[in-house]
Amino acid sequence: MAIILGLESTCDETAAAVVVDGRRVLSNAIATQFELHAKYRGVVPEIASRAHIENLLPVITEAMTSAGLAANDFSKIDAIAVAHRPGLIGSLLIGVTAAKTLAWTTGKPLIGVDHVHAHLYSVLLDRDCWPELPAVGLVCSGGHTALYHVRDWLDVRMIGSTIDDAVGEAYDKVSAILDLGYPGGPAIDRLAQYGDPKAVAFPRTLLGRSSLDFSFSGLKTSVLYHVRGVPKKGQSVKAMMDEQWDEGELHNVCASFQAACIDVIIEKIKRALRLTEAKSVLIGGGVSANRGLRAALADFQVPTYFPELRYCTDNAAMSAGLAEIYFQAGRMSDLSLDAITSSQFSEEV
Ligand code: KG4
Ligand code: ZN
């Protein structure tokens, strides 16, 4: 049993967490950057990197003290974990450099983990369950939508991924079209529950009979065309919506868009299960918070695991948790650990 300090800075959340035994989260400190990026309706890499520099040390201090440790006493920490891939290079470098510095100055082992694999592991945090392996893993977030064959936690292989937008990205873009703000997922999810999922027949892009890849950009464009209709010359989409739409129509578009996303996700999971004969499904990433998706998979054909809501979006507890498995297996990194923008095993299909 180890006590691991994890760091996360792959995109726009700066986070640090202390996790015991890969399961029990003693602290989970997160500095979000929503407000900095909201007006751009997406993450601006340069702004994200600068914010990580400002936020990282206070966040580490918070993680240590909330775990009941002195801010600068690392003697009880057994290893320093960091998500070193995939992500924005400037953002990754801040966390990786901090983790290397901590490991070097304290003499503790350094463990680099793949952020996307850590999203899959997040289903285990603060839980007693051990999902039966092999599993099909789905990571659906703002930056990633990919399927994995999880043979065991040291052997996680990508078997499909999006060829264009990630599903969370589609939520965010549709939210921008509907003027619902950023991030869009929670807003659309909330409004979808009041609408009719069959009201608008948005496309389900399946990319052929056996493909495990995803495509969400056509769906997003369909929503745009549906919403835009035939605007008057010089009229903004917002003005047109205000004039022509009632609230019910907005709810119906949200519900129909969400239904299209969920149908595609479920079909791809079923295909992956047929291919791998996996015993369970693990779903992580920001979109795994979606109520519609959780409800649709409530009585699925194999046991399906979602993270606690606080571990759906980016956090460092999931990296510290996965690092426990690496720690026990002796799979440590050294100070040559690099920040890498792509995901691990992405070449293996
Ligand atoms: O995992 P995450 O924090 O960051 C990335 O690694 O991308 O995921 C953020 C994404 C955003 O696109 C956000 O709109 C989406 O997750 N999201 C949701 C929900 N909550 C967050 N999408 C659908 N339904 C939700 N309830
Ligand atoms: Zn993520």
Coordinates of C-alpha atoms and ligand atoms in Angstrom, one line a residue:
M1 CA 0.0 0.0 0.0
A2 CA 1.4 3.3 -1.0
I3 CA 0.6 7.0 -0.5
I4 CA 0.9 8.8 -3.9
L5 CA 0.9 12.5 -4.7
G6 CA -0.5 13.0 -8.2
L7 CA -0.3 16.1 -10.4
E8 CA -2.5 17.0 -13.4
S9 CA -2.0 19.8 -15.9
T10 CA -2.8 18.3 -19.3
C11 CA -5.3 20.8 -20.4
D12 CA -7.1 23.6 -18.4
E13 CA -7.4 22.2 -14.9
T14 CA -4.5 22.4 -12.5
A15 CA -4.8 19.6 -10.0
A16 CA -3.0 17.7 -7.2
A17 CA -4.3 14.8 -5.1
V18 CA -3.1 12.4 -2.4
V19 CA -4.4 8.9 -2.8
V20 CA -3.8 5.9 -0.6
D21 CA -3.7 2.3 -1.9
G22 CA -4.9 3.5 -5.4
R23 CA -8.5 3.9 -4.0
R24 CA -8.9 6.1 -1.1
V25 CA -8.7 9.8 -2.0
L26 CA -7.3 11.8 0.9
S27 CA -7.4 15.1 -1.0
N28 CA -8.4 16.2 -4.5
A29 CA -7.4 19.9 -5.1
I30 CA -8.4 21.4 -8.4
A31 CA -8.0 25.0 -9.8
T32 CA -10.3 25.4 -12.8
Q33 CA -9.7 27.9 -15.5
F34 CA -13.3 28.1 -16.8
E35 CA -13.5 31.9 -16.4
L36 CA -10.3 32.5 -18.3
H37 CA -11.4 30.5 -21.3
A38 CA -15.2 31.1 -21.3
K39 CA -15.1 34.2 -23.5
Y40 CA -13.2 32.3 -26.2
R41 CA -15.6 29.3 -26.0
G42 CA -12.7 27.0 -25.8
V43 CA -9.3 26.5 -24.2
V44 CA -6.6 28.9 -25.3
P45 CA -3.3 27.0 -24.8
E46 CA -1.1 30.0 -24.0
I47 CA -3.5 31.2 -21.3
A48 CA -3.8 27.7 -19.9
S49 CA 0.0 27.3 -19.5
R50 CA 0.4 30.6 -17.7
A51 CA -2.5 29.8 -15.4
H52 CA -0.9 26.4 -14.6
I53 CA 2.3 28.1 -13.5
E54 CA 0.4 30.4 -11.1
N55 CA -1.9 27.6 -9.8
L56 CA 0.3 24.6 -9.4
L57 CA 2.2 25.4 -6.2
P58 CA -1.0 26.6 -4.3
V59 CA -2.8 23.5 -5.5
I60 CA 0.0 21.1 -4.3
T61 CA -0.1 22.9 -1.0
E62 CA -3.8 22.5 -0.7
A63 CA -3.6 18.8 -1.6
M64 CA -1.0 18.1 1.0
T65 CA -2.7 20.0 3.8
S66 CA -6.2 18.7 3.0
A67 CA -4.6 15.2 3.3
G68 CA -3.5 16.1 6.8
L69 CA 0.2 16.5 5.8
A70 CA 2.4 19.5 6.2
A71 CA 2.7 21.4 3.0
N72 CA 6.4 20.7 2.5
D73 CA 6.8 17.4 4.3
F74 CA 6.9 14.7 1.6
S75 CA 8.4 12.1 3.9
K76 CA 5.0 10.2 4.0
I77 CA 4.6 10.3 0.3
D78 CA 5.9 7.1 -1.5
A79 CA 5.8 8.3 -5.1
I80 CA 5.1 11.4 -7.3
A81 CA 2.7 10.7 -10.2
V82 CA 2.0 12.9 -13.1
A83 CA -0.1 12.8 -16.2
H84 CA 2.6 13.3 -18.9
R85 CA 0.4 12.5 -21.9
P86 CA -1.7 13.4 -23.9
G87 CA -2.5 17.1 -23.8
L88 CA -1.4 20.6 -24.7
I89 CA 2.4 20.7 -24.7
G90 CA 2.7 23.9 -22.8
S91 CA 0.3 22.7 -20.1
L92 CA 1.9 19.2 -19.8
L93 CA 5.3 20.7 -19.4
I94 CA 4.4 22.6 -16.3
G95 CA 3.1 19.5 -14.5
V96 CA 5.9 17.2 -15.7
T97 CA 8.6 19.7 -14.7
A98 CA 7.0 20.2 -11.3
A99 CA 6.7 16.4 -10.7
K100 CA 10.3 15.8 -11.8
T101 CA 11.5 18.5 -9.5
L102 CA 9.6 17.1 -6.6
A103 CA 10.8 13.6 -7.3
W104 CA 14.4 14.7 -7.6
T105 CA 14.5 16.9 -4.5
T106 CA 12.6 14.4 -2.3
G107 CA 14.3 11.3 -3.7
K108 CA 10.9 9.7 -4.3
P109 CA 10.1 7.6 -7.4
L110 CA 8.5 9.4 -10.3
I111 CA 5.6 7.7 -12.1
G112 CA 4.3 9.0 -15.5
V113 CA 0.8 8.0 -16.5
D114 CA -1.4 8.4 -19.5
H115 CA -4.2 10.9 -18.7
V116 CA -6.7 9.0 -20.8
H117 CA -5.9 5.6 -19.1
A118 CA -6.3 7.5 -15.8
H119 CA -9.8 8.6 -16.8
L120 CA -10.7 4.9 -17.2
Y121 CA -9.1 4.1 -13.8
S122 CA -11.3 6.9 -12.2
V123 CA -14.2 4.5 -11.9
L124 CA -12.3 2.8 -9.0
L125 CA -11.8 5.9 -6.9
D126 CA -13.5 5.9 -3.5
R127 CA -15.2 2.7 -4.5
D128 CA -15.0 -1.0 -3.3
C129 CA -15.7 -2.5 -6.7
W130 CA -13.2 -4.4 -8.9
P131 CA -14.7 -4.5 -12.4
E132 CA -14.1 -7.8 -14.1
L133 CA -11.3 -7.6 -16.7
P134 CA -10.9 -7.6 -19.7
A135 CA -13.1 -4.6 -20.0
V136 CA -14.1 -2.2 -22.8
G137 CA -13.1 1.3 -21.8
L138 CA -14.7 4.5 -23.2
V139 CA -13.1 7.8 -22.5
C140 CA -15.4 10.6 -23.6
S141 CA -14.3 14.1 -22.8
G142 CA -13.7 17.5 -24.4
G143 CA -10.4 16.4 -25.8
H144 CA -10.9 12.6 -26.4
T145 CA -13.4 10.1 -27.5
A146 CA -11.9 6.7 -27.8
L147 CA -12.5 3.0 -27.0
Y148 CA -10.0 0.8 -25.2
H149 CA -9.5 -2.8 -24.6
V150 CA -8.4 -3.0 -21.0
R151 CA -6.9 -6.5 -20.6
D152 CA -5.4 -5.4 -17.3
W153 CA -4.4 -2.0 -15.9
L154 CA -0.9 -2.4 -17.3
D155 CA -2.2 -3.4 -20.8
V156 CA -4.6 -0.8 -22.1
R157 CA -5.0 -0.6 -25.9
M158 CA -6.9 1.8 -28.0
I159 CA -9.3 0.1 -30.4
G160 CA -11.2 3.1 -31.8
S161 CA -11.2 6.9 -31.6
T162 CA -12.8 9.9 -33.1
I163 CA -11.8 10.9 -36.6
D164 CA -12.9 14.5 -36.0
D165 CA -14.5 16.1 -32.9
A166 CA -14.6 14.6 -29.5
V167 CA -18.1 14.1 -28.1
G168 CA -17.5 16.8 -25.4
E169 CA -16.2 19.1 -28.1
A170 CA -19.5 18.5 -30.0
Y171 CA -21.4 19.4 -26.9
D172 CA -19.4 22.5 -26.5
K173 CA -19.9 23.6 -30.1
V174 CA -23.6 22.9 -30.1
S175 CA -23.8 24.8 -26.9
A176 CA -22.1 27.7 -28.6
I177 CA -24.6 27.5 -31.5
L178 CA -27.5 27.5 -29.0
D179 CA -25.9 30.3 -27.0
L180 CA -25.8 28.2 -23.8
G181 CA -22.3 29.0 -22.7
Y182 CA -19.1 27.0 -22.1
P183 CA -18.6 24.2 -21.1
G184 CA -21.7 23.1 -23.0
G185 CA -22.2 19.6 -21.7
P186 CA -23.8 20.3 -18.4
A187 CA -26.1 22.9 -19.9
I188 CA -27.3 20.7 -22.7
D189 CA -27.6 17.7 -20.4
R190 CA -29.8 19.8 -18.0
L191 CA -32.2 21.1 -20.8
A192 CA -32.3 17.7 -22.6
Q193 CA -34.3 16.2 -19.7
Y194 CA -37.3 18.5 -20.5
G195 CA -37.3 17.8 -24.3
D196 CA -38.4 15.1 -26.7
P197 CA -35.4 13.0 -27.9
K198 CA -37.3 12.0 -31.0
A199 CA -38.3 15.6 -32.0
V200 CA -35.5 16.1 -34.5
A201 CA -34.0 13.2 -36.4
F202 CA -30.3 14.2 -36.2
P203 CA -27.9 11.7 -37.9
R204 CA -26.1 8.8 -36.2
T205 CA -22.7 8.6 -37.9
L206 CA -21.5 5.0 -37.5
L207 CA -18.7 4.9 -40.2
G208 CA -19.5 1.5 -41.6
R209 CA -20.7 -1.8 -40.1
S210 CA -17.7 -2.8 -38.0
S211 CA -15.9 0.5 -37.4
L212 CA -15.1 1.3 -33.8
D213 CA -14.2 4.9 -34.7
F214 CA -16.4 7.9 -34.0
S215 CA -17.4 11.0 -35.9
F216 CA -19.4 13.9 -34.4
S217 CA -18.7 16.8 -36.7
G218 CA -21.6 15.9 -39.1
L219 CA -24.0 15.8 -36.1
K220 CA -22.8 19.2 -35.0
T221 CA -23.3 20.7 -38.5
S222 CA -26.8 19.2 -38.6
V223 CA -27.7 21.0 -35.4
L224 CA -26.3 24.2 -36.9
Y225 CA -28.4 23.8 -40.1
H226 CA -31.5 22.9 -38.1
V227 CA -31.1 25.9 -35.8
R228 CA -30.0 28.4 -38.4
G229 CA -32.9 27.6 -40.7
V230 CA -33.3 30.5 -43.1
P231 CA -32.2 33.5 -41.2
K232 CA -33.1 37.0 -42.5
K233 CA -30.3 39.0 -44.0
G234 CA -28.0 40.3 -41.3
Q235 CA -29.9 38.6 -38.5
S236 CA -27.8 36.8 -35.9
V237 CA -28.6 33.2 -34.9
K238 CA -29.4 34.4 -31.4
A239 CA -31.8 37.0 -32.7
M240 CA -33.5 34.5 -35.0
M241 CA -33.8 32.0 -32.2
D242 CA -35.3 34.6 -29.9
E243 CA -37.8 35.5 -32.6
Q244 CA -38.8 32.0 -33.8
W245 CA -38.1 29.6 -30.9
D246 CA -39.9 28.9 -27.8
E247 CA -38.3 27.2 -24.9
G248 CA -39.8 23.8 -25.8
E249 CA -38.0 23.9 -29.2
L250 CA -34.7 24.5 -27.5
H251 CA -35.3 21.6 -25.1
N252 CA -36.2 19.3 -28.0
V253 CA -33.0 20.2 -29.9
C254 CA -30.9 19.5 -26.8
A255 CA -32.7 16.2 -26.2
S256 CA -32.5 15.1 -29.8
F257 CA -28.8 16.0 -30.1
Q258 CA -28.1 14.2 -26.8
A259 CA -30.0 11.1 -28.0
A260 CA -27.9 11.0 -31.2
C261 CA -24.7 11.1 -29.2
I262 CA -25.9 8.4 -26.8
D263 CA -27.1 6.1 -29.6
V264 CA -23.8 6.2 -31.4
I265 CA -21.8 5.7 -28.1
I266 CA -23.9 2.6 -27.2
E267 CA -23.7 1.1 -30.6
K268 CA -19.9 1.4 -30.6
I269 CA -19.6 -0.1 -27.1
K270 CA -21.7 -3.0 -28.2
R271 CA -19.4 -3.5 -31.2
A272 CA -16.3 -3.4 -29.0
L273 CA -17.9 -5.9 -26.6
R274 CA -18.5 -8.3 -29.5
L275 CA -14.9 -7.9 -30.7
T276 CA -13.2 -8.3 -27.4
E277 CA -15.7 -10.5 -25.4
A278 CA -15.0 -8.2 -22.5
K279 CA -16.8 -8.7 -19.2
S280 CA -17.5 -5.1 -18.2
V281 CA -17.5 -1.5 -19.4
L282 CA -15.7 1.4 -17.9
I283 CA -16.6 4.9 -18.8
G284 CA -14.6 8.0 -17.9
G285 CA -14.1 11.6 -18.9
G286 CA -16.2 14.7 -18.6
V287 CA -19.1 13.4 -20.7
S288 CA -19.4 10.4 -18.4
A289 CA -21.2 12.8 -16.0
N290 CA -24.0 12.9 -18.5
R291 CA -27.3 11.8 -17.0
G292 CA -28.8 10.6 -20.2
L293 CA -25.8 8.3 -20.9
R294 CA -25.9 7.0 -17.3
A295 CA -29.6 6.3 -17.6
A296 CA -29.3 4.6 -21.0
L297 CA -26.6 2.2 -19.6
A298 CA -28.3 1.6 -16.3
D299 CA -29.4 -2.0 -17.2
F300 CA -26.8 -2.8 -19.8
Q301 CA -25.8 -6.2 -21.0
V302 CA -22.6 -6.3 -18.9
P303 CA -21.8 -4.4 -15.7
T304 CA -21.0 -0.8 -16.5
Y305 CA -19.0 1.5 -14.3
F306 CA -19.0 5.3 -14.1
P307 CA -16.8 7.4 -11.8
E308 CA -18.2 9.4 -8.9
L309 CA -19.3 12.7 -10.4
R310 CA -16.3 14.6 -8.9
Y311 CA -13.9 12.3 -10.7
C312 CA -15.5 12.6 -14.2
T313 CA -13.7 15.8 -15.2
D314 CA -10.0 16.3 -15.1
N315 CA -8.4 15.6 -11.7
A316 CA -5.2 14.3 -10.3
A317 CA -6.7 11.6 -8.0
M318 CA -7.2 9.3 -11.1
S319 CA -3.5 9.7 -12.0
A320 CA -2.3 9.0 -8.4
G321 CA -4.7 6.0 -8.4
L322 CA -3.4 4.4 -11.6
A323 CA 0.1 5.1 -10.4
E324 CA -0.4 2.8 -7.5
I325 CA -0.7 -0.1 -10.0
Y326 CA 2.5 0.9 -11.7
F327 CA 4.2 1.4 -8.3
Q328 CA 3.3 -2.1 -7.2
A329 CA 4.4 -3.5 -10.6
G330 CA 7.7 -1.6 -10.3
R331 CA 6.9 0.4 -13.5
M332 CA 8.6 3.7 -12.4
S333 CA 9.7 6.5 -14.7
D334 CA 13.0 8.4 -14.4
L335 CA 13.9 12.0 -14.9
S336 CA 14.0 11.6 -18.7
L337 CA 10.1 11.4 -18.6
D338 CA 8.8 13.6 -21.4
A339 CA 5.7 15.6 -21.9
I340 CA 4.0 14.0 -25.0
T341 CA 1.0 15.4 -26.8
S342 CA -0.4 12.0 -28.1
S343 CA -1.9 9.1 -26.1
Q344 CA -0.1 5.9 -25.3
F345 CA -0.6 2.9 -27.7
S346 CA -2.5 5.1 -30.1
E347 CA -0.7 3.3 -32.9
E348 CA -2.2 0.0 -31.8
V349 CA -5.6 -0.8 -33.3
Ligands
KG4_1 O1 -12.6 15.3 -19.0 P1 -12.8 16.8 -19.1 O2 -12.9 17.6 -17.9 O3 -11.7 17.4 -20.0 C1 -11.1 16.9 -21.1 O4 -10.2 16.1 -20.9 O5 -11.5 17.3 -22.2 O6 -14.1 17.0 -20.0 C2 -14.7 18.2 -20.3 C3 -15.8 18.0 -21.3 C4 -16.4 19.3 -21.8 O7 -16.5 19.2 -23.2 C5 -17.8 19.3 -21.2 O8 -18.8 20.0 -22.0 C6 -18.1 17.8 -21.1 O9 -16.9 17.3 -20.7 N1 -19.2 17.6 -20.0 C7 -20.4 17.0 -20.3 C8 -21.1 17.0 -19.1 N2 -20.3 17.5 -18.1 C9 -19.1 17.9 -18.7 N3 -20.9 16.6 -21.5 C10 -22.1 16.0 -21.4 N4 -22.9 16.0 -20.3 C11 -22.4 16.4 -19.1 N5 -23.2 16.3 -18.0
ZN2 ZN -9.4 14.6 -19.4

